[in-house]
GROMACS .gro file of C-alpha atoms in nm:
model
  467
    1MET     CA    1  -0.557  -2.767  -2.436
    2LEU     CA    2  -0.265  -2.688  -2.201
    3PRO     CA    3   0.099  -2.688  -2.304
    4THR     CA    4   0.273  -2.996  -2.169
    5PRO     CA    5   0.421  -3.079  -1.935
    6TYR     CA    6   0.205  -2.904  -1.679
    7VAL     CA    7   0.153  -2.944  -1.306
    8LEU     CA    8  -0.178  -2.888  -1.130
    9LEU     CA    9  -0.090  -2.774  -0.780
   10ASP     CA   10  -0.249  -2.652  -0.460
   11LEU     CA   11  -0.091  -2.538  -0.135
   12GLU     CA   12  -0.224  -2.496   0.213
   13THR     CA   13  -0.045  -2.234   0.420
   14THR     CA   14  -0.036  -2.078   0.765
   15GLY     CA   15  -0.166  -1.749   0.625
   16ALA     CA   16  -0.180  -1.524   0.323
   17HIS     CA   17   0.166  -1.363   0.325
   18PRO     CA   18   0.440  -1.549   0.133
   19GLU     CA   19   0.722  -1.385   0.328
   20ARG     CA   20   0.574  -1.423   0.674
   21ASP     CA   21   0.369  -1.741   0.644
   22ARG     CA   22   0.468  -2.096   0.556
   23ILE     CA   23   0.347  -2.390   0.347
   24ILE     CA   24   0.188  -2.676   0.543
   25GLU     CA   25   0.066  -2.901   0.262
   26VAL     CA   26   0.126  -2.949  -0.108
   27ALA     CA   27  -0.051  -3.170  -0.359
   28LEU     CA   28   0.014  -3.191  -0.731
   29THR     CA   29  -0.069  -3.379  -1.046
   30ARG     CA   30   0.195  -3.375  -1.321
   31VAL     CA   31   0.088  -3.437  -1.680
   32THR     CA   32   0.386  -3.495  -1.908
   33ASP     CA   33   0.195  -3.572  -2.227
   34SER     CA   34  -0.131  -3.728  -2.337
   35ALA     CA   35   0.028  -4.071  -2.380
   36SER     CA   36   0.175  -4.096  -2.030
   37PRO     CA   37  -0.016  -4.155  -1.706
   38ALA     CA   38  -0.043  -3.857  -1.472
   39GLU     CA   39   0.187  -3.854  -1.170
   40ARG     CA   40   0.036  -3.758  -0.834
   41TRP     CA   41   0.220  -3.656  -0.522
   42GLU     CA   42   0.127  -3.493  -0.194
   43THR     CA   43   0.271  -3.436   0.149
   44LEU     CA   44   0.218  -3.247   0.470
   45ILE     CA   45   0.499  -3.005   0.552
   46ASN     CA   46   0.628  -2.901   0.891
   47PRO     CA   47   0.623  -2.518   0.875
   48GLU     CA   48   0.848  -2.494   1.183
   49VAL     CA   49   0.606  -2.237   1.324
   50PRO     CA   50   0.271  -2.287   1.502
   51ILE     CA   51  -0.036  -2.316   1.280
   52PRO     CA   52  -0.287  -2.043   1.378
   53PRO     CA   53  -0.618  -2.174   1.517
   54VAL     CA   54  -0.815  -2.005   1.236
   55ILE     CA   55  -0.612  -2.202   0.979
   56GLU     CA   56  -0.658  -2.525   1.174
   57ARG     CA   57  -1.033  -2.472   1.165
   58LEU     CA   58  -1.037  -2.379   0.796
   59VAL     CA   59  -0.819  -2.653   0.648
   60GLY     CA   60  -0.828  -2.917   0.920
   61ILE     CA   61  -0.451  -2.936   0.962
   62SER     CA   62  -0.316  -2.899   1.315
   63SER     CA   63   0.033  -2.842   1.447
   64ALA     CA   64   0.027  -3.197   1.585
   65MET     CA   65  -0.043  -3.337   1.238
   66VAL     CA   66   0.267  -3.174   1.088
   67ALA     CA   67   0.500  -3.226   1.384
   68GLU     CA   68   0.660  -3.534   1.225
   69ALA     CA   69   0.620  -3.417   0.864
   70PRO     CA   70   0.924  -3.315   0.656
   71THR     CA   71   1.024  -2.951   0.636
   72PHE     CA   72   1.013  -2.770   0.304
   73ALA     CA   73   1.391  -2.790   0.280
   74GLU     CA   74   1.365  -3.168   0.303
   75ILE     CA   75   1.119  -3.197   0.013
   76ALA     CA   76   1.246  -2.905  -0.196
   77GLU     CA   77   1.443  -3.113  -0.446
   78THR     CA   78   1.159  -3.363  -0.489
   79LEU     CA   79   0.912  -3.083  -0.552
   80ARG     CA   80   1.147  -2.904  -0.789
   81ALA     CA   81   1.182  -3.224  -0.993
   82PHE     CA   82   0.804  -3.247  -1.033
   83LEU     CA   83   0.789  -2.883  -1.143
   84ALA     CA   84   1.089  -2.898  -1.376
   85ASP     CA   85   1.018  -2.769  -1.728
   86ALA     CA   86   0.645  -2.756  -1.653
   87VAL     CA   87   0.375  -2.493  -1.660
   88LEU     CA   88   0.244  -2.432  -1.307
   89VAL     CA   89  -0.136  -2.448  -1.304
   90ALA     CA   90  -0.327  -2.330  -0.998
   91HIS     CA   91  -0.635  -2.139  -0.892
   92ASN     CA   92  -0.508  -1.785  -0.837
   93VAL     CA   93  -0.166  -1.911  -0.937
   94ARG     CA   94   0.020  -1.600  -0.821
   95PHE     CA   95  -0.064  -1.693  -0.461
   96ASP     CA   96   0.086  -2.042  -0.487
   97TYR     CA   97   0.376  -1.920  -0.698
   98GLY     CA   98   0.462  -1.652  -0.445
   99PHE     CA   99   0.476  -1.905  -0.162
  100LEU     CA  100   0.683  -2.149  -0.367
  101LYS     CA  101   0.926  -1.878  -0.476
  102GLN     CA  102   0.977  -1.761  -0.118
  103ALA     CA  103   1.009  -2.116   0.017
  104PHE     CA  104   1.265  -2.213  -0.246
  105ALA     CA  105   1.454  -1.887  -0.188
  106ARG     CA  106   1.486  -1.970   0.182
  107CYS     CA  107   1.657  -2.289   0.066
  108GLY     CA  108   1.891  -2.097  -0.162
  109ILE     CA  109   1.712  -2.217  -0.477
  110ALA     CA  110   1.610  -1.981  -0.756
  111PHE     CA  111   1.264  -2.075  -0.883
  112SER     CA  112   1.084  -1.955  -1.192
  113VAL     CA  113   0.823  -2.132  -1.407
  114PRO     CA  114   0.552  -2.033  -1.657
  115LEU     CA  115   0.215  -1.975  -1.492
  116PHE     CA  116  -0.142  -2.071  -1.584
  117CYS     CA  117  -0.421  -1.924  -1.370
  118THR     CA  118  -0.742  -2.129  -1.366
  119VAL     CA  119  -0.933  -1.831  -1.224
  120LYS     CA  120  -0.850  -1.631  -1.538
  121PHE     CA  121  -0.923  -1.941  -1.747
  122ALA     CA  122  -1.270  -1.979  -1.593
  123LYS     CA  123  -1.345  -1.607  -1.629
  124ALA     CA  124  -1.256  -1.621  -1.998
  125LEU     CA  125  -1.467  -1.931  -2.060
  126GLU     CA  126  -1.767  -1.830  -1.850
  127PRO     CA  127  -1.782  -1.449  -1.841
  128GLU     CA  128  -2.155  -1.460  -1.775
  129HIS     CA  129  -2.085  -1.576  -1.419
  130ARG     CA  130  -1.960  -1.339  -1.151
  131ARG     CA  131  -1.791  -1.592  -0.924
  132HIS     CA  132  -1.511  -1.825  -1.028
  133GLY     CA  133  -1.368  -1.950  -0.700
  134LEU     CA  134  -1.342  -2.323  -0.637
  135ASP     CA  135  -1.662  -2.324  -0.432
  136ALA     CA  136  -1.844  -2.153  -0.719
  137LEU     CA  137  -1.712  -2.405  -0.973
  138ILE     CA  138  -1.813  -2.696  -0.751
  139GLU     CA  139  -2.164  -2.557  -0.708
  140ARG     CA  140  -2.205  -2.457  -1.072
  141HIS     CA  141  -2.088  -2.782  -1.229
  142GLY     CA  142  -2.156  -3.040  -0.959
  143PHE     CA  143  -1.793  -3.138  -0.908
  144SER     CA  144  -1.704  -3.372  -0.624
  145CYS     CA  145  -1.461  -3.258  -0.356
  146PRO     CA  146  -1.447  -3.480  -0.050
  147ALA     CA  147  -1.188  -3.261   0.124
  148ARG     CA  148  -1.239  -2.894   0.040
  149HIS     CA  149  -0.952  -2.673   0.161
  150ARG     CA  150  -0.716  -2.969   0.161
  151ALA     CA  151  -0.458  -2.962  -0.114
  152ARG     CA  152  -0.548  -3.292  -0.281
  153GLY     CA  153  -0.920  -3.216  -0.280
  154ASP     CA  154  -0.866  -2.877  -0.441
  155VAL     CA  155  -0.638  -3.022  -0.709
  156ALA     CA  156  -0.911  -3.276  -0.785
  157VAL     CA  157  -1.151  -2.988  -0.854
  158LEU     CA  158  -0.902  -2.837  -1.100
  159GLU     CA  159  -0.870  -3.171  -1.278
  160GLN     CA  160  -1.248  -3.190  -1.310
  161TYR     CA  161  -1.276  -2.833  -1.438
  162LEU     CA  162  -1.014  -2.884  -1.707
  163ALA     CA  163  -1.192  -3.201  -1.820
  164PHE     CA  164  -1.523  -3.014  -1.822
  165ALA     CA  165  -1.376  -2.731  -2.028
  166GLN     CA  166  -1.224  -2.974  -2.278
  167ALA     CA  167  -1.561  -3.144  -2.325
  168HIS     CA  168  -1.788  -2.838  -2.342
  169PHE     CA  169  -1.600  -2.562  -2.528
  170PRO     CA  170  -1.472  -2.549  -2.886
  171PRO     CA  171  -1.095  -2.538  -2.950
  172GLU     CA  172  -1.093  -2.172  -3.057
  173ARG     CA  173  -1.266  -2.070  -2.731
  174LEU     CA  174  -1.021  -2.278  -2.530
  175LEU     CA  175  -0.728  -2.115  -2.707
  176ILE     CA  176  -0.851  -1.766  -2.620
  177ALA     CA  177  -0.905  -1.869  -2.257
  178ARG     CA  178  -0.560  -2.029  -2.243
  179GLU     CA  179  -0.402  -1.706  -2.362
  180ALA     CA  180  -0.589  -1.516  -2.091
  181ALA     CA  181  -0.477  -1.766  -1.828
  182MET     CA  182  -0.111  -1.738  -1.928
  183LYS     CA  183  -0.107  -1.368  -2.005
  184HIS     CA  184   0.183  -1.188  -1.849
  185PRO     CA  185   0.203  -0.812  -1.797
  186ALA     CA  186   0.348  -0.630  -2.093
  187ARG     CA  187   0.721  -0.564  -2.064
  188PRO     CA  188   0.835  -0.224  -2.191
  189PRO     CA  189   1.068  -0.268  -2.490
  190GLY     CA  190   1.354  -0.088  -2.320
  191LEU     CA  191   1.364  -0.321  -2.019
  192ALA     CA  192   1.572  -0.636  -2.014
  193GLU     CA  193   1.401  -0.974  -1.978
  194GLY     CA  194   1.353  -1.076  -1.616
  195VAL     CA  195   1.390  -0.730  -1.462
  196ILE     CA  196   1.032  -0.711  -1.338
  197GLU     CA  197   1.034  -1.073  -1.217
  198ALA     CA  198   1.341  -0.998  -1.005
  199ILE     CA  199   1.161  -0.728  -0.807
  200PRO     CA  200   1.053  -0.861  -0.465
  201GLU     CA  201   0.691  -0.860  -0.355
  202THR     CA  202   0.776  -0.659  -0.044
  203ALA     CA  203   0.717  -0.306   0.080
  204GLY     CA  204   0.947  -0.053  -0.075
  205VAL     CA  205   1.016   0.231  -0.316
  206TYR     CA  206   1.080   0.191  -0.688
  207LEU     CA  207   1.253   0.427  -0.931
  208PHE     CA  208   1.204   0.427  -1.308
  209PHE     CA  209   1.496   0.559  -1.514
  210GLY     CA  210   1.528   0.651  -1.879
  211ASP     CA  211   1.854   0.717  -2.062
  212ASN     CA  212   2.013   0.916  -1.779
  213ASP     CA  213   2.035   0.918  -1.401
  214LEU     CA  214   1.736   1.147  -1.349
  215PRO     CA  215   1.436   0.930  -1.259
  216LEU     CA  216   1.123   0.942  -1.467
  217TYR     CA  217   0.903   0.840  -1.177
  218ILE     CA  218   0.934   0.734  -0.813
  219GLY     CA  219   0.663   0.538  -0.636
  220LYS     CA  220   0.604   0.321  -0.333
  221SER     CA  221   0.401   0.013  -0.255
  222LYS     CA  222   0.339  -0.258   0.001
  223GLY     CA  223   0.401  -0.505  -0.285
  224LEU     CA  224   0.670  -0.374  -0.517
  225ARG     CA  225   0.648  -0.621  -0.804
  226SER     CA  226   0.269  -0.604  -0.830
  227ARG     CA  227   0.272  -0.226  -0.831
  228VAL     CA  228   0.545  -0.204  -1.093
  229THR     CA  229   0.364  -0.462  -1.305
  230ALA     CA  230   0.045  -0.256  -1.286
  231HIS     CA  231   0.220   0.037  -1.453
  232PHE     CA  232   0.274  -0.170  -1.764
  233SER     CA  233  -0.049  -0.365  -1.774
  234ALA     CA  234  -0.243  -0.287  -2.091
  235ALA     CA  235  -0.567  -0.307  -1.894
  236THR     CA  236  -0.473  -0.027  -1.655
  237ARG     CA  237  -0.228   0.182  -1.856
  238ASN     CA  238  -0.303   0.552  -1.881
  239ALA     CA  239  -0.129   0.814  -2.089
  240THR     CA  240   0.139   0.878  -1.828
  241ASP     CA  241   0.216   0.508  -1.781
  242ALA     CA  242   0.230   0.465  -2.158
  243GLU     CA  243   0.484   0.746  -2.186
  244ILE     CA  244   0.690   0.602  -1.899
  245ALA     CA  245   0.683   0.259  -2.067
  246ARG     CA  246   0.818   0.415  -2.387
  247GLN     CA  247   1.109   0.586  -2.211
  248ILE     CA  248   1.204   0.343  -1.933
  249ARG     CA  249   1.540   0.166  -1.951
  250ARG     CA  250   1.599   0.040  -1.599
  251ILE     CA  251   1.432   0.000  -1.261
  252GLU     CA  252   1.586   0.036  -0.918
  253TRP     CA  253   1.414  -0.036  -0.590
  254LEU     CA  254   1.469  -0.001  -0.218
  255GLU     CA  255   1.310  -0.251   0.017
  256THR     CA  256   1.165  -0.092   0.329
  257ALA     CA  257   1.050  -0.220   0.665
  258GLY     CA  258   0.690  -0.135   0.588
  259ASP     CA  259   0.445   0.112   0.443
  260LEU     CA  260   0.534   0.407   0.669
  261HIS     CA  261   0.901   0.365   0.588
  262ALA     CA  262   0.818   0.345   0.216
  263GLN     CA  263   0.608   0.663   0.222
  264LEU     CA  264   0.877   0.862   0.401
  265VAL     CA  265   1.152   0.742   0.167
  266GLU     CA  266   0.934   0.815  -0.137
  267ALA     CA  267   0.865   1.171  -0.020
  268GLU     CA  268   1.233   1.231   0.052
  269LEU     CA  269   1.347   1.101  -0.287
  270VAL     CA  270   1.080   1.283  -0.485
  271GLN     CA  271   1.161   1.614  -0.318
  272SER     CA  272   1.536   1.573  -0.374
  273MET     CA  273   1.532   1.417  -0.725
  274LYS     CA  274   1.216   1.578  -0.869
  275PRO     CA  275   1.114   1.306  -1.117
  276ARG     CA  276   0.942   1.430  -1.429
  277TYR     CA  277   0.616   1.239  -1.385
  278ASN     CA  278   0.560   1.280  -1.011
  279LYS     CA  279   0.296   1.551  -0.995
  280ARG     CA  280   0.185   1.525  -0.634
  281LEU     CA  281   0.508   1.538  -0.433
  282ARG     CA  282   0.763   1.701  -0.660
  283HIS     CA  283   0.653   2.064  -0.605
  284ASN     CA  284   0.867   2.304  -0.407
  285GLN     CA  285   0.685   2.325  -0.078
  286VAL     CA  286   0.571   2.669   0.036
  287ALA     CA  287   0.359   2.541   0.324
  288VAL     CA  288   0.177   2.809   0.519
  289ALA     CA  289  -0.032   2.830   0.834
  290ILE     CA  290  -0.307   3.068   0.940
  291HIS     CA  291  -0.210   3.305   1.221
  292VAL     CA  292  -0.477   3.502   1.406
  293ALA     CA  293  -0.381   3.777   1.653
  294GLY     CA  294  -0.619   3.954   1.891
  295LEU     CA  295  -0.852   3.662   1.969
  296ASN     CA  296  -1.103   3.731   2.247
  297ALA     CA  297  -0.990   4.092   2.281
  298ALA     CA  298  -1.275   4.302   2.419
  299THR     CA  299  -1.256   4.551   2.137
  300ARG     CA  300  -1.440   4.644   1.822
  301ALA     CA  301  -1.113   4.639   1.629
  302PRO     CA  302  -1.078   4.364   1.370
  303LEU     CA  303  -0.855   4.064   1.422
  304THR     CA  304  -0.521   4.045   1.246
  305VAL     CA  305  -0.512   3.747   1.011
  306THR     CA  306  -0.181   3.660   0.843
  307TYR     CA  307  -0.038   3.360   0.662
  308LEU     CA  308   0.293   3.231   0.797
  309PRO     CA  309   0.544   3.031   0.588
  310ILE     CA  310   0.614   2.717   0.794
  311GLN     CA  311   0.800   2.478   0.560
  312GLY     CA  312   1.138   2.403   0.716
  313THR     CA  313   1.064   2.596   1.036
  314ASP     CA  314   1.061   2.474   1.396
  315PRO     CA  315   0.702   2.419   1.517
  316ARG     CA  316   0.813   2.501   1.871
  317ALA     CA  317   0.882   2.857   1.755
  318TRP     CA  318   0.543   2.914   1.594
  319PRO     CA  319   0.357   3.197   1.770
  320ALA     CA  320   0.039   3.134   1.963
  321GLY     CA  321  -0.265   3.154   1.741
  322THR     CA  322  -0.110   2.950   1.458
  323PHE     CA  323  -0.342   2.700   1.294
  324GLY     CA  324  -0.335   2.460   1.002
  325ALA     CA  325  -0.079   2.346   0.749
  326PHE     CA  326  -0.157   2.421   0.386
  327SER     CA  327   0.020   2.375   0.054
  328ASN     CA  328  -0.006   2.746  -0.029
  329ARG     CA  329  -0.165   3.073   0.078
  330LYS     CA  330  -0.458   3.039  -0.161
  331GLN     CA  331  -0.559   2.708  -0.004
  332ALA     CA  332  -0.532   2.858   0.345
  333GLU     CA  333  -0.746   3.159   0.250
  334GLN     CA  334  -1.012   2.942   0.088
  335THR     CA  335  -1.025   2.721   0.395
  336LEU     CA  336  -1.066   3.014   0.632
  337ARG     CA  337  -1.341   3.169   0.420
  338GLN     CA  338  -1.528   2.839   0.414
  339LEU     CA  339  -1.496   2.811   0.792
  340ALA     CA  340  -1.634   3.163   0.826
  341LYS     CA  341  -1.937   3.073   0.616
  342ASN     CA  342  -1.996   2.743   0.797
  343HIS     CA  343  -1.968   2.892   1.147
  344GLY     CA  344  -2.137   3.229   1.105
  345LEU     CA  345  -1.817   3.430   1.142
  346CYS     CA  346  -1.799   3.799   1.060
  347PRO     CA  347  -1.589   3.930   0.765
  348VAL     CA  348  -1.551   4.263   0.947
  349ARG     CA  349  -1.414   4.095   1.260
  350LEU     CA  350  -1.178   3.894   1.037
  351GLY     CA  351  -1.055   4.212   0.867
  352TRP     CA  352  -1.194   4.128   0.525
  353GLU     CA  353  -1.444   4.417   0.513
  354PRO     CA  354  -1.415   4.768   0.658
  355ALA     CA  355  -1.629   4.852   0.958
  356SER     CA  356  -1.933   5.067   0.890
  357ARG     CA  357  -2.263   5.158   1.048
  358ARG     CA  358  -2.431   4.885   0.852
  359ALA     CA  359  -2.403   4.512   0.902
  360CYS     CA  360  -2.159   4.321   0.684
  361SER     CA  361  -2.255   4.158   0.355
  362ALA     CA  362  -2.243   3.811   0.509
  363HIS     CA  363  -2.493   3.913   0.778
  364GLN     CA  364  -2.732   4.032   0.510
  365LEU     CA  365  -2.704   3.684   0.353
  366ARG     CA  366  -2.751   3.525   0.699
  367HIS     CA  367  -2.398   3.382   0.695
  368CYS     CA  368  -2.281   3.600   0.985
  369HIS     CA  369  -2.426   3.579   1.336
  370GLY     CA  370  -2.403   3.957   1.376
  371TRP     CA  371  -2.086   4.066   1.554
  372CYS     CA  372  -2.079   4.361   1.314
  373ALA     CA  373  -2.435   4.454   1.416
  374GLY     CA  374  -2.373   4.423   1.790
  375LYS     CA  375  -2.572   4.100   1.817
  376GLU     CA  376  -2.287   3.907   1.981
  377SER     CA  377  -1.973   3.992   2.174
  378ALA     CA  378  -1.617   3.949   2.053
  379THR     CA  379  -1.579   3.671   2.311
  380GLU     CA  380  -1.874   3.478   2.169
  381HIS     CA  381  -1.759   3.528   1.811
  382ASP     CA  382  -1.397   3.437   1.879
  383ALA     CA  383  -1.488   3.128   2.078
  384ARG     CA  384  -1.666   2.998   1.771
  385LEU     CA  385  -1.373   3.099   1.549
  386LEU     CA  386  -1.126   2.927   1.780
  387ALA     CA  387  -1.330   2.606   1.784
  388ALA     CA  388  -1.336   2.607   1.404
  389LEU     CA  389  -0.963   2.676   1.373
  390GLN     CA  390  -0.877   2.398   1.617
  391GLN     CA  391  -1.030   2.148   1.376
  392LEU     CA  392  -0.750   2.222   1.133
  393ALA     CA  393  -0.424   2.035   1.117
  394PRO     CA  394  -0.167   2.022   1.250
  395HIS     CA  395  -0.322   1.874   1.557
  396PRO     CA  396  -0.142   1.941   1.883
  397TRP     CA  397   0.150   1.701   1.924
  398PRO     CA  398  -0.018   1.409   2.106
  399HIS     CA  399   0.282   1.302   2.313
  400ASP     CA  400   0.483   1.452   2.598
  401GLY     CA  401   0.799   1.476   2.391
  402PRO     CA  402   0.993   1.290   2.123
  403VAL     CA  403   0.880   0.936   2.048
  404LEU     CA  404   1.042   0.633   1.887
  405LEU     CA  405   0.821   0.463   1.633
  406PRO     CA  406   0.939   0.115   1.526
  407GLU     CA  407   0.824  -0.052   1.205
  408ALA     CA  408   0.915  -0.414   1.129
  409ASN     CA  409   0.888  -0.604   0.803
  410GLU     CA  410   0.660  -0.906   0.771
  411THR     CA  411   0.930  -1.159   0.851
  412GLY     CA  412   1.056  -0.965   1.152
  413SER     CA  413   1.407  -0.967   1.004
  414ARG     CA  414   1.430  -0.589   0.985
  415THR     CA  415   1.306  -0.309   1.208
  416VAL     CA  416   1.349   0.060   1.137
  417TRP     CA  417   1.310   0.315   1.416
  418PHE     CA  418   1.176   0.666   1.352
  419LEU     CA  419   1.243   0.944   1.600
  420VAL     CA  420   0.960   1.197   1.574
  421ASP     CA  421   0.871   1.512   1.767
  422GLN     CA  422   0.625   1.793   1.693
  423TRP     CA  423   0.537   1.616   1.366
  424CYS     CA  424   0.901   1.648   1.254
  425LEU     CA  425   1.107   1.343   1.155
  426LEU     CA  426   1.429   1.391   1.349
  427ALA     CA  427   1.613   1.071   1.260
  428ARG     CA  428   1.580   0.720   1.122
  429PHE     CA  429   1.772   0.427   1.269
  430GLU     CA  430   1.831   0.073   1.140
  431ARG     CA  431   1.858  -0.050   1.499
  432GLU     CA  432   1.714   0.065   1.829
  433PRO     CA  433   1.903   0.385   1.912
  434THR     CA  434   2.087   0.449   2.236
  435PRO     CA  435   1.987   0.735   2.469
  436ASP     CA  436   2.292   0.930   2.350
  437GLU     CA  437   2.190   0.889   1.985
  438ILE     CA  438   1.838   1.007   2.066
  439ALA     CA  439   1.970   1.308   2.255
  440ALA     CA  440   2.203   1.399   1.968
  441ALA     CA  441   1.919   1.382   1.714
  442CYS     CA  442   1.691   1.593   1.933
  443ALA     CA  443   1.963   1.857   1.966
  444LYS     CA  444   1.959   1.920   1.591
  445PRO     CA  445   1.724   2.181   1.440
  446TYR     CA  446   1.361   2.078   1.398
  447ARG     CA  447   1.232   2.132   1.043
  448PHE     CA  448   0.863   2.097   0.965
  449ASP     CA  449   0.788   1.922   0.635
  450LEU     CA  450   0.432   1.922   0.505
  451ASP     CA  451   0.464   1.586   0.328
  452VAL     CA  452   0.612   1.420   0.637
  453PHE     CA  453   0.338   1.569   0.853
  454ARG     CA  454   0.065   1.438   0.623
  455ILE     CA  455   0.224   1.092   0.613
  456LEU     CA  456   0.255   1.071   0.992
  457LYS     CA  457  -0.098   1.200   1.044
  458ALA     CA  458  -0.246   0.958   0.790
  459HIS     CA  459  -0.052   0.676   0.952
  460GLY     CA  460  -0.241   0.741   1.274
  461LEU     CA  461   0.058   0.844   1.481
  462ALA     CA  462  -0.165   1.010   1.738
  463LYS     CA  463  -0.334   0.674   1.804
  464LEU     CA  464  -0.029   0.449   1.789
  465SER     CA  465   0.138   0.293   2.088
  466VAL     CA  466   0.488   0.435   2.059
  467GLN     CA  467   0.803   0.386   2.260
   0.00000   0.00000   0.00000
């Protein structure tokens, strides 16, 4: 049913992140062929970091229990010998494989094996069921598991499920399920073998290239390899991904400290390199803001509404009465007209209709509260207008001055520092900057960038604790 040799394996870990967390237990069963007895091996592993209380409660392994256990480096060669030339079989095998790959890499050992996912196997065999986790399999088929969430107990469940499948499904059904369990993402024909597998599962930016040095596409992700793989998965491929797959010849990537760093690098590269298939960020920015002059003036004269170009300008120089940040003038106008309708504002006061002895068209439709008909003062009208405009971005800068925003990767081995003021990215540092470096960066011209603003705002900069 499975290609031999194969190794059924389960890991217990300090958490869910292969880079940050560590293995604390491994159990395996190696099947070399049908004529040889299975080999079983298991051990606790000292992760050399404290085991979080939530993990202790879940798996029943405490820091005291692993204090005298070997480290991964001490068992690495033994484990590698068990896995040599074998198919790795596990429930959600990518999880275990990711931890093993990272753990071996920390020992200076390159690790790569074929994978067989028993979750995919169960889904293919029993598509009528919604759940295929180990608990679901135990409940559905009455398997025994004296130590759930311990590595040996979970491997025992896998052994029972494979035996159940062998006994209850015909060979042709098992073959289809095996193919599903071992299915790897499609590799574009123009990419060399192993290119995708070499991409780390870290935050970063990836660049797809065709036959020249102009990128086809630039993207970012918290997990680079998974995101790149998704582009070429037959299950998720769209027309654009299919065209990229046809043209791609190489992939480059930049690891970043985290998601914020990745988004900022992506925006910078897309704007400078203008990849063919990046629709959202590649446009030449013509960002504009709404400017309203004459607010609260005790006069029957209309307000003066203009649309200011703000891309690349210094926000500190924007005149009072400037609101919003929009991709173009049309978007700004549509937004202001919708605000007027929602808040009962007067088209005459806003300068959209000429003044006359009659009320404006919006008042006749009950969309205007009646400034044009003398039913409210300019102060009342403009207070409502101001409240509506203040809901628009950019929000007032939420800090007293420039701020340093650090972002560290999951292992804590790299921290990038962003110097930000007035929603402008002033500088990026690979180490904590000195006061002189901060002062020098702040002395340079401020340039507003709509993409950077949107990234910082979405990242919750106003709510972050910054230095």
